[in-house]
Short mmCIF file of C-alpha atoms in Angstrom, two decimals:
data_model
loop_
_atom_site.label_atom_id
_atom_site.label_comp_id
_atom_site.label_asym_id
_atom_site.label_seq_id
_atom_site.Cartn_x
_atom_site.Cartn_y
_atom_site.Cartn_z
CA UNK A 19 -10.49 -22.60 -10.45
CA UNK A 20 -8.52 -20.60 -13.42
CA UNK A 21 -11.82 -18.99 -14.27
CA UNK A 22 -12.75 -17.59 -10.51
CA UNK A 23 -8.71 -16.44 -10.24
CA UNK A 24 -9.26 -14.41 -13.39
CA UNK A 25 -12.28 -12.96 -12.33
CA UNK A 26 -11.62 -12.40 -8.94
CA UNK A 27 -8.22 -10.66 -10.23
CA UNK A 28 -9.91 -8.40 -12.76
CA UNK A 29 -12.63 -7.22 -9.77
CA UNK A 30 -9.85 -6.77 -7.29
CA UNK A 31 -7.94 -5.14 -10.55
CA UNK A 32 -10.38 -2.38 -10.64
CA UNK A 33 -11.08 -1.83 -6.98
CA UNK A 34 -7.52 -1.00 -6.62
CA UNK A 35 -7.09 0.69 -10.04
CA UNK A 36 -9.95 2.79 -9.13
CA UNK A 37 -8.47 3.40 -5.39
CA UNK A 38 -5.38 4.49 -7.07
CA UNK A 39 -6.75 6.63 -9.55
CA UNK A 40 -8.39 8.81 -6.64
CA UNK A 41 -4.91 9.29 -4.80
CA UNK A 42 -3.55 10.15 -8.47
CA UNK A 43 -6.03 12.70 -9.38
CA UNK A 44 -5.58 14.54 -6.03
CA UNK A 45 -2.14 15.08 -6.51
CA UNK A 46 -2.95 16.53 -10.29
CA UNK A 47 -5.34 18.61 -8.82
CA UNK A 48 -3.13 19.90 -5.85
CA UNK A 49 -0.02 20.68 -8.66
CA UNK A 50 -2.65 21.87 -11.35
CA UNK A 51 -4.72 24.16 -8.95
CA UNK A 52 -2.92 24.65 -5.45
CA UNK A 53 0.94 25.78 -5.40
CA UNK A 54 4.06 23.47 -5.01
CA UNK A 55 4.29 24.15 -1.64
CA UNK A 56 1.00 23.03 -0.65
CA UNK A 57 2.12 19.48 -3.13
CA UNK A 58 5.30 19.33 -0.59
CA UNK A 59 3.58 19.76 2.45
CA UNK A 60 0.63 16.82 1.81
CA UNK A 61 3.59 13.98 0.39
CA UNK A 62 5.47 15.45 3.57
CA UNK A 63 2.42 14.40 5.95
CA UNK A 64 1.83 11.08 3.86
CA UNK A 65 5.54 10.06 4.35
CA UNK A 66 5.36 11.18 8.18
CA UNK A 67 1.64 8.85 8.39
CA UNK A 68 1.82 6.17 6.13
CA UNK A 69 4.67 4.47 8.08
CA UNK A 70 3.55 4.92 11.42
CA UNK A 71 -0.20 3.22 10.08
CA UNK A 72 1.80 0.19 8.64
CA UNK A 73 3.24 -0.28 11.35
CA UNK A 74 -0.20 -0.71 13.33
CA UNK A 75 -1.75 -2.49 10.79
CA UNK A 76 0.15 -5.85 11.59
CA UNK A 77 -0.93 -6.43 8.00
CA UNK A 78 -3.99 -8.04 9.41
CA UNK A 79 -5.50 -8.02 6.39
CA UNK A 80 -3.06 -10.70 4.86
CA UNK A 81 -3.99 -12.85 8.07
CA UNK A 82 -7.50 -12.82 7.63
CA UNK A 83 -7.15 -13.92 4.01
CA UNK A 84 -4.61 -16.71 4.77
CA UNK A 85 -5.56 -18.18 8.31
CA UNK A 86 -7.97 -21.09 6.46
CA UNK A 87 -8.00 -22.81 9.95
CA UNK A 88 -9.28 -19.72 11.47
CA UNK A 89 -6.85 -19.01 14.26
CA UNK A 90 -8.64 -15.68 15.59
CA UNK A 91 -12.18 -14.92 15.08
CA UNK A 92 -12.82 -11.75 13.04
CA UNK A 93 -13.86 -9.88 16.00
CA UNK A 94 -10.39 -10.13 17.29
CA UNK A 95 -9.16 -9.00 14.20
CA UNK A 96 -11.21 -6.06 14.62
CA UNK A 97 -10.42 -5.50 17.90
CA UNK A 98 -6.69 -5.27 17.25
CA UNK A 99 -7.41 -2.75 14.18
CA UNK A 100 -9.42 -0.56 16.46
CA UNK A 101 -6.87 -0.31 19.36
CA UNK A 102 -3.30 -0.14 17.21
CA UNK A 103 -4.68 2.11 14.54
CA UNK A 104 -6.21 4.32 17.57
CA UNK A 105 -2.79 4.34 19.15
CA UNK A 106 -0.95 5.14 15.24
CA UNK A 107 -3.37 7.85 14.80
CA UNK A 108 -1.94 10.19 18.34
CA UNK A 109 1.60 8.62 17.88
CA UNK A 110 2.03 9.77 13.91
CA UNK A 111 0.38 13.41 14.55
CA UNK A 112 3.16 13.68 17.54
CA UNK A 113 5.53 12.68 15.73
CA UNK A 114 4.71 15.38 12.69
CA UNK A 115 4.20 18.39 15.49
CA UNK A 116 7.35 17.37 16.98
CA UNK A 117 9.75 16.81 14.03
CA UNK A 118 8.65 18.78 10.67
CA UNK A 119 7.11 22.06 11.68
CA UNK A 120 6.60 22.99 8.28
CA UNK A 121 4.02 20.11 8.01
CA UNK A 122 0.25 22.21 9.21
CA UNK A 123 -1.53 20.30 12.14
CA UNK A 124 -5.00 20.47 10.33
CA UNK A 125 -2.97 18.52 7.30
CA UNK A 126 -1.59 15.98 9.95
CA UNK A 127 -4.70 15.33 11.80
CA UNK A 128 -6.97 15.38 8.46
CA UNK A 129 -4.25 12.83 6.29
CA UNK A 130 -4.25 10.98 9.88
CA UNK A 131 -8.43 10.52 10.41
CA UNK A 132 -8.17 9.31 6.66
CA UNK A 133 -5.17 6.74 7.12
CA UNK A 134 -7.70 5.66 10.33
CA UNK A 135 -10.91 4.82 8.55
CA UNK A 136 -9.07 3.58 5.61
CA UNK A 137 -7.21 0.64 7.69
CA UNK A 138 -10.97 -0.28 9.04
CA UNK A 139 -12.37 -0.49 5.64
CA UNK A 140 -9.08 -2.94 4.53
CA UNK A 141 -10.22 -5.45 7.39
CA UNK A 142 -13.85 -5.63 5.98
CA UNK A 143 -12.44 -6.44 2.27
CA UNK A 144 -9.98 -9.15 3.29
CA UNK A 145 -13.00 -10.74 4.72
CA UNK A 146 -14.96 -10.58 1.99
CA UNK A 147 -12.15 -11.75 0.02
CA UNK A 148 -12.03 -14.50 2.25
CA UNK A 149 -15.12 -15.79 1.69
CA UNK A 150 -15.15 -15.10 -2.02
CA UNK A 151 -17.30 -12.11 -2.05
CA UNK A 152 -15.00 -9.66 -4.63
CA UNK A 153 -18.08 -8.52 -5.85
CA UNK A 154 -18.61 -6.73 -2.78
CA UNK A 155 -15.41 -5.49 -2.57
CA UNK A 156 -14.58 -3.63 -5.48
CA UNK A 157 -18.43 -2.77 -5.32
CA UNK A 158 -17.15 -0.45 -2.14
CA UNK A 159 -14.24 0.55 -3.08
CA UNK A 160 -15.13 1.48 -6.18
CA UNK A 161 -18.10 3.47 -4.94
CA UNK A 162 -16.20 5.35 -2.51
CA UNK A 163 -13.21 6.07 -5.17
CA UNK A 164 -15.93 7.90 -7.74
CA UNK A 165 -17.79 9.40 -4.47
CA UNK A 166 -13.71 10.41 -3.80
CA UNK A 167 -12.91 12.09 -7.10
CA UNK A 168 -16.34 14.02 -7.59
CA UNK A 169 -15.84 15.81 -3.84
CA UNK A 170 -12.03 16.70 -5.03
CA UNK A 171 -13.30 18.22 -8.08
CA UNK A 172 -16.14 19.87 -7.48
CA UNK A 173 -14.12 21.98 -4.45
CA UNK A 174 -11.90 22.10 -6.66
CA UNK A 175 -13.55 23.73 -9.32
CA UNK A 176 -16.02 26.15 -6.26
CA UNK A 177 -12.53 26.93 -4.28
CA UNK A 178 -9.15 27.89 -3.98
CA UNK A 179 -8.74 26.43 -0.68
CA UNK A 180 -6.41 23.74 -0.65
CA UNK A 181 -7.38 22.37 2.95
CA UNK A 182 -11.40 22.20 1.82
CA UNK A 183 -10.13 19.73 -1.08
CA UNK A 184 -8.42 17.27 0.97
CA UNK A 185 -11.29 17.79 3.79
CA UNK A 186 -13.80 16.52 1.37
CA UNK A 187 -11.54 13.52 0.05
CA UNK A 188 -11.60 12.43 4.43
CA UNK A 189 -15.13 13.05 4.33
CA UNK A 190 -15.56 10.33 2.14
CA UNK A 191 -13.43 7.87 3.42
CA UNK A 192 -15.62 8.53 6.66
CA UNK A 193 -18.93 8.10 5.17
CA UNK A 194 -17.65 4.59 3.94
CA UNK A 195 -16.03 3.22 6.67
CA UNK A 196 -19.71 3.34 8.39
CA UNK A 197 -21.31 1.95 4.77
CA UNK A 198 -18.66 -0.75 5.06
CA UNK A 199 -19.42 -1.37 8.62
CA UNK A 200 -23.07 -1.75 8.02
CA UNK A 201 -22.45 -4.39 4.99
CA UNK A 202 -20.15 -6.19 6.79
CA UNK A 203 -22.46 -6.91 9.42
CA UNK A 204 -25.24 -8.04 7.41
CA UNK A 205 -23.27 -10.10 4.85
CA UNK A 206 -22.33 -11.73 8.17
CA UNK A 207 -25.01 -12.14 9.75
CA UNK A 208 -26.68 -13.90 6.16
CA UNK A 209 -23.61 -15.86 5.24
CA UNK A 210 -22.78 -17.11 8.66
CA UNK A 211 -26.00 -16.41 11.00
CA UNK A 212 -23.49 -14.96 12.95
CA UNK A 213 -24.07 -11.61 14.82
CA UNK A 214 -20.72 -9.61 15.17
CA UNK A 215 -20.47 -8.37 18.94
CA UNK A 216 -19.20 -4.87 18.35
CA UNK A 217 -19.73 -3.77 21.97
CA UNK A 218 -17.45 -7.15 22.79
CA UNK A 219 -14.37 -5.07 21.10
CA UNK A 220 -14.29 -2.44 23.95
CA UNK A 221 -13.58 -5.38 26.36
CA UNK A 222 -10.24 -6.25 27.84
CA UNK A 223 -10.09 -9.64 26.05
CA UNK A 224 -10.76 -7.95 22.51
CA UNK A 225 -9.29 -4.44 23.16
CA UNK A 226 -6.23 -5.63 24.87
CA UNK A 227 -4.98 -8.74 25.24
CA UNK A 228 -6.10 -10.02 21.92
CA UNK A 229 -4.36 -7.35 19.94
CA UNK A 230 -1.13 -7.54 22.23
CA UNK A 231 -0.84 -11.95 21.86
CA UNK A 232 -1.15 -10.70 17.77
CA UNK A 233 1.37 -7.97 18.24
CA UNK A 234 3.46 -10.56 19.86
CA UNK A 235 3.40 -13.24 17.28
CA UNK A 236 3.39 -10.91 14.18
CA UNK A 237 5.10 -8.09 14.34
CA UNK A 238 7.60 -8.33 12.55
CA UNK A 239 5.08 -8.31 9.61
CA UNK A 240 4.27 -4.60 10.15
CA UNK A 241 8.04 -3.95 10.62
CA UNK A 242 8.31 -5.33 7.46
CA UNK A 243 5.65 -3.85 5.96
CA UNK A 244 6.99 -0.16 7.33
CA UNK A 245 10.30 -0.89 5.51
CA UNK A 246 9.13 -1.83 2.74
CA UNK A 247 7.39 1.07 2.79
CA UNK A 248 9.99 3.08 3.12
CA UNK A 249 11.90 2.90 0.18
CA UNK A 250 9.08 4.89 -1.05
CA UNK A 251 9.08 7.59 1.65
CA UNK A 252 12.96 7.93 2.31
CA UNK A 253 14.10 9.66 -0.78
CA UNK A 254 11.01 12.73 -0.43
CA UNK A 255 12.41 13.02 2.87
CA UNK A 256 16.12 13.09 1.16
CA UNK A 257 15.20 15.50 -1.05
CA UNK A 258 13.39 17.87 1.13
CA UNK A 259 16.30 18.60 3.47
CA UNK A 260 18.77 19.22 0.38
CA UNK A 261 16.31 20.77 -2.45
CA UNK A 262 13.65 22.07 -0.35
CA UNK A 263 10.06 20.82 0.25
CA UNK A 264 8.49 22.02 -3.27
CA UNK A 265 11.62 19.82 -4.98
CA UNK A 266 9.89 16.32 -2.56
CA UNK A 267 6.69 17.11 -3.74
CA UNK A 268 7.43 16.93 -7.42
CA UNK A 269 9.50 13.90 -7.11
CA UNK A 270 6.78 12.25 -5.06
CA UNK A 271 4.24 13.46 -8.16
CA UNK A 272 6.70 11.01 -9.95
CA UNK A 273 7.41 8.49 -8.08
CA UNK A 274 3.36 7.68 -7.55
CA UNK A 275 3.80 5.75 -10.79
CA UNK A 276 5.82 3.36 -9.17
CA UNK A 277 2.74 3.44 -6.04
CA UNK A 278 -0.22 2.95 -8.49
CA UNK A 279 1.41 0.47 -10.77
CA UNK A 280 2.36 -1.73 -7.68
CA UNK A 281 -1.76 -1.17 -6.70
CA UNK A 282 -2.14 -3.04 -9.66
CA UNK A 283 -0.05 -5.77 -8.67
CA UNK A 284 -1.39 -6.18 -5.78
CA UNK A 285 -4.81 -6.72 -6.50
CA UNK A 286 -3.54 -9.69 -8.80
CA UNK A 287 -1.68 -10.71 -5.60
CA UNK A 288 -4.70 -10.45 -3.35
CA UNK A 289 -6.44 -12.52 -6.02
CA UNK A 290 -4.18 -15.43 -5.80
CA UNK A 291 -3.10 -15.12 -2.71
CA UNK A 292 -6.15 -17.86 -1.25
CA UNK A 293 -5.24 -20.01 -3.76
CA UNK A 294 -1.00 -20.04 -2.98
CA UNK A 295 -2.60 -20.74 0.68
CA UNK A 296 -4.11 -23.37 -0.29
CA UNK A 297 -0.96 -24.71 -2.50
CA UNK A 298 0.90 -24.19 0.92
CA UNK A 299 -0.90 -26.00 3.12
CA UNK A 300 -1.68 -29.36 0.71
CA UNK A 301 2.61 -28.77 -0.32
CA UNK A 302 1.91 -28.57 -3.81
CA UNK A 303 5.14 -27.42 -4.31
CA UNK A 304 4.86 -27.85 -8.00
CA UNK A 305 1.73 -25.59 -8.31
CA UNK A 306 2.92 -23.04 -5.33
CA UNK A 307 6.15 -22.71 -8.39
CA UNK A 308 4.35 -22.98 -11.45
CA UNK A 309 1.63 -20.22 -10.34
CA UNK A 310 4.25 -17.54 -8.69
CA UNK A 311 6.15 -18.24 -12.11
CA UNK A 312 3.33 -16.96 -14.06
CA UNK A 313 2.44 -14.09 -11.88
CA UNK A 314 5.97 -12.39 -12.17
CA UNK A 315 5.94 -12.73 -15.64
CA UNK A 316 2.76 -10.44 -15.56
CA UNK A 317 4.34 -8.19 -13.27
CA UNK A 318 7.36 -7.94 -15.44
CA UNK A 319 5.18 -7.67 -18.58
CA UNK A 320 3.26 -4.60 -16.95
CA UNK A 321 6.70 -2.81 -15.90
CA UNK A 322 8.57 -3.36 -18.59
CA UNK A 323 5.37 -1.56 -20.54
CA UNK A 324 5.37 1.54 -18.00
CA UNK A 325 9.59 1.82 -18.89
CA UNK A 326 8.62 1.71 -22.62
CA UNK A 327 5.85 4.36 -22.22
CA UNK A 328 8.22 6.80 -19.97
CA UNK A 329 11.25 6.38 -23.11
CA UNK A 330 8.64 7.15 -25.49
CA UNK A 331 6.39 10.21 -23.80
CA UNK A 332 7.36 10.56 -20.18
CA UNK A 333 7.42 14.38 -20.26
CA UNK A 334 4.60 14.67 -22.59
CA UNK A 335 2.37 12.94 -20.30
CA UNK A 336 3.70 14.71 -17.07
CA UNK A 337 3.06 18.37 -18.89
CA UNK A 338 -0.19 16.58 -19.28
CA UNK A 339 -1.49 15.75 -15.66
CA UNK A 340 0.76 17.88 -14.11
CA UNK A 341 2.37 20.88 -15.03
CA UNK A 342 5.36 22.09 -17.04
CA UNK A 343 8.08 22.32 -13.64
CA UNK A 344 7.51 18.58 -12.66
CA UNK A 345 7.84 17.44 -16.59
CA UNK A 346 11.19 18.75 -16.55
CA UNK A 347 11.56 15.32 -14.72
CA UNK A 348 10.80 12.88 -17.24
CA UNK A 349 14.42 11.55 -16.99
CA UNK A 350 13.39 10.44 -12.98
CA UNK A 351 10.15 8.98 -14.36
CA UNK A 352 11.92 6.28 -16.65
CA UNK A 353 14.61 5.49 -13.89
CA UNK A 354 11.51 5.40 -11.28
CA UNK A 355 9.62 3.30 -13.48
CA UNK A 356 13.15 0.70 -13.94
CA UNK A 357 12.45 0.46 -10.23
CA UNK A 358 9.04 -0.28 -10.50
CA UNK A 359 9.29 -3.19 -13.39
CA UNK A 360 11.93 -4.75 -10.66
CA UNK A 361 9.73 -4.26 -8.03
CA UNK A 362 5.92 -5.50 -9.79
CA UNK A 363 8.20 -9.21 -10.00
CA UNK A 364 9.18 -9.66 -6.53
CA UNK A 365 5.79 -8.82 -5.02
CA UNK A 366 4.52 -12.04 -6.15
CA UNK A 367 7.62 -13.95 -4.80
CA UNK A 368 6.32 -12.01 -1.76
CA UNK A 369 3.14 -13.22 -1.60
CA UNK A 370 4.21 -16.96 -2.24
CA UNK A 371 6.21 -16.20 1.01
CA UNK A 372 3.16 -15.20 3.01
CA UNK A 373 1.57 -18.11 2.15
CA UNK A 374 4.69 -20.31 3.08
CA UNK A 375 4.36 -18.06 6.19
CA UNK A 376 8.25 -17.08 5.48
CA UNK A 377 7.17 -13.40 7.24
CA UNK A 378 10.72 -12.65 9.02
CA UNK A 379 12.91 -13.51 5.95
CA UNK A 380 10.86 -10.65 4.24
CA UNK A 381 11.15 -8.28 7.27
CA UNK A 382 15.21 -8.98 6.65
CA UNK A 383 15.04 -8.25 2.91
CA UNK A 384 13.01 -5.13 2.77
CA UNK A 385 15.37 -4.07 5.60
CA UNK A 386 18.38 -4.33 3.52
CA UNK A 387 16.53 -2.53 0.85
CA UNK A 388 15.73 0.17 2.37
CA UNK A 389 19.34 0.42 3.44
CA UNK A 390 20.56 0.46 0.39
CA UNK A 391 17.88 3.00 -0.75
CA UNK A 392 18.66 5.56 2.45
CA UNK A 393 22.78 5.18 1.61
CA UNK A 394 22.19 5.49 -2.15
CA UNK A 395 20.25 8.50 -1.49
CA UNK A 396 22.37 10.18 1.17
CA UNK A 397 25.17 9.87 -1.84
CA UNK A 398 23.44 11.09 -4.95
CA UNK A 399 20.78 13.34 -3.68
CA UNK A 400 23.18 15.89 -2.62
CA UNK A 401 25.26 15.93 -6.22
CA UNK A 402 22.26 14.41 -8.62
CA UNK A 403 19.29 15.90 -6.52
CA UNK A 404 15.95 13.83 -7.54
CA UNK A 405 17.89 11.75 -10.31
CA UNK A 406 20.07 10.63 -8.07
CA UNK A 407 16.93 9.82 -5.62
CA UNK A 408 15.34 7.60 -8.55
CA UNK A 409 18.58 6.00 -9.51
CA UNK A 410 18.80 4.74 -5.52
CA UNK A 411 15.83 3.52 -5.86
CA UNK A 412 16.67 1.45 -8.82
CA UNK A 413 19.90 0.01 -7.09
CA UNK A 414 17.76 -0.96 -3.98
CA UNK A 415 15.49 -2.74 -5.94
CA UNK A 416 18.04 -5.18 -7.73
CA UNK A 417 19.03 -5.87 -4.24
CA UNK A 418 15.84 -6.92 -2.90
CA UNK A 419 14.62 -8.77 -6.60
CA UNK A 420 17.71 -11.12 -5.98
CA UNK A 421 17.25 -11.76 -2.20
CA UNK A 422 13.45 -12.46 -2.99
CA UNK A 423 14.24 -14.97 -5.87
CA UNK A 424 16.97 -16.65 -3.52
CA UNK A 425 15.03 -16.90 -0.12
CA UNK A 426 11.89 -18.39 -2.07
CA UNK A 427 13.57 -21.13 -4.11
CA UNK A 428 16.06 -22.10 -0.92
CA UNK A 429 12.52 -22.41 1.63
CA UNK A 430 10.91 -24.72 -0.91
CA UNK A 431 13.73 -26.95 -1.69
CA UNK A 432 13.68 -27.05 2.13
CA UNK A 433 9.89 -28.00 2.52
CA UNK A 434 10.34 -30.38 -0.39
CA UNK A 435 13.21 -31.95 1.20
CA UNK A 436 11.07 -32.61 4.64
CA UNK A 437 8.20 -33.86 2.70
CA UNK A 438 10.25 -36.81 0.97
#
C-alpha cells in the first residue's frame, strides 16, 4: 500500500505541478510581454471568478473520492457540476459588470468559460482517482498543461495582443474538457460495462433535484472552500483600492508562490486522501494519526525550503521570471512564503478532516481566517501597502494552523472515546 501512495502521489505530483506551471508562465508572460495594467486587470477577474466557482463546485470532487459506499451515482455528480457551475458562470460575470468596471467583459466572460470547463474536467479526475486510474489523470492534465503553455507562447511570441494570449490558454481548456469527456466515458464503459446516460443529466431528477438535495447537505463545504479561498483573493482586492490595480497585480505575481506550492500539496493530499478514508471508516485511529503526522512534516519540509530560497535569492529570481518593478518585492515574497510553510501543514490536517467528514468545523476555521486576513489587511495595507498585505497573511495563517491542530486532535479523542 506504501508503494501505490508513493506512486500515485508522484503522478498526481506532476499533474498538478504541471497545471501550476501553466497558470505561472501566463502570468510571466503577461508582466514580461503585456503591461502592468493588463497583469491587474486578469488577477482582478480571477479574484472576482474563482470565488464565485468554489462556491458552485460543492467540492464535489472530494465527495466522489471519499463516498466508498457510493451515496450518489456519478451521473448525479455530473449533473450537479453542470447546473451550479452553469448558474456560477452568469452570476460571477454579473457580478464583475456590476462591481469593478475596470475589469473588460471579454476578460470576464473568457477567465469565466475557462473556470467552467475546468470544474468539468476536476469531476472526471476524482473519478479516476477513485478507481485508481492516476495514470490517466496526470496523463490529461498533463497533456492539456504542455498543449496550454505552447498556445501562450507561440501568441505570444506572433502578437502583442494581450486578449489573443489568454483566448488561446481557454481554447485549450475547451478542447480538453471534450477529450476528457470522451475518456471518461469509455474508461467507464470498460471498467464498469456501464454506459453513462448523458442525455439523463438534462432531466429534472439529475438537473434539479439531485444537485439541490447535494446543495442541501453540503454546502457548507463550498462556503468553506470560498473562504478559504479568500485569504488569497482579499488582500489583491485590498491593495487595488489603496495602491491602484497595477500595485494587485504585482502582489498577486507574488503571492502565486504561495498558490503553486499549495498545488503541490495537494496532489500529495489527493493521493492519500482514499487511503485516510479508508483509516476513517475501519477507526484506525492510530494510522488516520500516524499518516497525517507524516504528511505535515512534508508540507513543512517543502515550505520551510521555499522561505530559505526567498532569504537567499527572492529578488534575483523575481527579476528573473518577471521583471525588475515586481522584484522590488522580494521582502513580500519571504513573508508570503512564511504564510505558505504555515499553510502546506494544515492542509493535510484538512484532509484528515474530510475523511472524518468534520466539513463544518473547517467552514468555521477558514472563516476566522479570512477574518483575520481582511482586518489585518484593512490595517497595514493602507500604511505598509503590499508588505503589510503579506504580513496579514502570515498572522491569518498562525490562526488557522492552531485551530486546525486543535479541532483534529479534540474529534479523534472523541471518536476514540465512543469506540471504547
Amino acid at each position: 500500500m506504501s508503494s501505490n501512495l508513493a506512486k500515485n502521489s508522484i503522478l498526481t505530483l506532476l499533474a498538478n505541478l504541471s497545471f501550476s506551471l501553466t497558470n505561472w508562465l501566463l502570468l510571466v508572460v503577461i508582466a514580461k510581454v503585456y503591461d502592468a495594467a493588463f497583469l491587474g486587470q486578469f488577477v482582478l477577474a480571477l479574484s472576482i471568478l474563482s470565488p464565485v466557482f468554489l462556491l458552485s463546485s460543492l467540492k464535489l470532487r472530494t465527495l466522489i473520492v471519499v463516498d466508498v459506499d457510493t451515496e450518489y451515482s456519478i451521473e448525479q455528480y455530473l449533473g450537479t457540476r453542470l447546473l451550479l457551475s452553469s448558474i456560477g458562470l452568469i452570476l460571477s460575470i454579473l457580478l464583475g459588470i456590476s462591481f469593478f468596471n475596470n475589469v473588460s467583459f471579454s476578460l470576464l466572460l473568457l477567465i469565466g468559460v475557462y473556470k467552467w470547463c475546468d470544474s468539468w474536467c476536476e469531476l472526471f479526475y476524482a473519478y479516476y482517482h477513485r478507481i485508481g486510474r492516476f495514470d490517466t489523470a496526470t496523463f490529461s492534465q498533463c497533456g492539456r498543461s504542455v498543449l496550454s503553455m505552447s498556445v501562450i507562447l507561440i501568441i505570444a511570441l506572433i502578437s502583442d495582443s494581450a486578449i489573443l494570449m489568454v483566448s488561446g490558454w481557454v481554447a485549450t481548456t475547451v478542447v480538453f474538457s471534450i477529450v476528457d469527456t470522451v475518456i471518461f466515458t469509455n474508461l467507464r464503459r470498460r471498467g464498469e460495462s456501464v454506459s453513462t446516460n448523458w442525455i439523463s443529466l438534462l432531466s429534472v431528477q439529475y438537473a434539479v433535484r439531485t444537485p439541490l438535495r447535494i446543495l442541501k447537505k453540503y454546502y457548507t463545504l463550498s462556503i468553506s472552500l470560498v473562504v478559504g479561498a479568500l485569504f488569497v483573493y482579499i488582500p489583491n482586492f485590498v491593495i487595488e483600492k489603496y495602491s491602484g490595480i497595477e500595485a494587485a497585480g504585482e502582489f498577486a505575481a507574488v503571492s502565486y508562490f504561495l498558490i503553486a506550492g499549495g498545488l503541490l500539496i495537494h496532489s500529495v493530499s489527493q493521493a492519500s486522501s482514499p487511503r485516510l478514508a479508508v483509516f476513517a471508516k475501519q477507526e484506525n485511529w492510530k494510522g488516520l494519526i500516524t499518516l497525517t503526522f507524516k504528511m505535515c512534516l512534508i508540507g513543512a519540509a517543502i515550505g520551510v525550503s521555499g522561505v530559505i530560497v526567498a532569504l537567499v535569492a527572492g529578488k534575483f529570481f523575481l527579476e528573473l521570471f518577471y521583471n525588475p518593478e515586481i522584484a522590488l518585492l522580494s521582502e513580500e515574497l519571504t513573508w508570503v512564503l512564511v504564510a505558505a510553510a504555515i499553510r502546506y501543514i494544515y492542509i493535510f490536517i484538512g484532509t484528515a478532516m474530510n475523511a472524518l467528514k468534520q466539513f463544518h468545523t473547517q467552514t468555521y476555521i477558514y472563516a476566522v481566517g479570512t477574518l483575520c486576513v481582511l482586518v489585518a489587511c484593512l490595517f497595514w495595507v493602507p500604511e505598509y501597502g503590499s508588505l503589510g498585505a503579506a504580513k496579514a497573511m502570515v498572522f491569518a495563517t498562525c490562526m488557522e494552523c492552531i485551530l486546525f491542530g486543535f479541532f483534529f486532535w479534540r474529534n479523534v479523542k472523541i471518536k476514540e472515546k465512543a469506540h471504547d
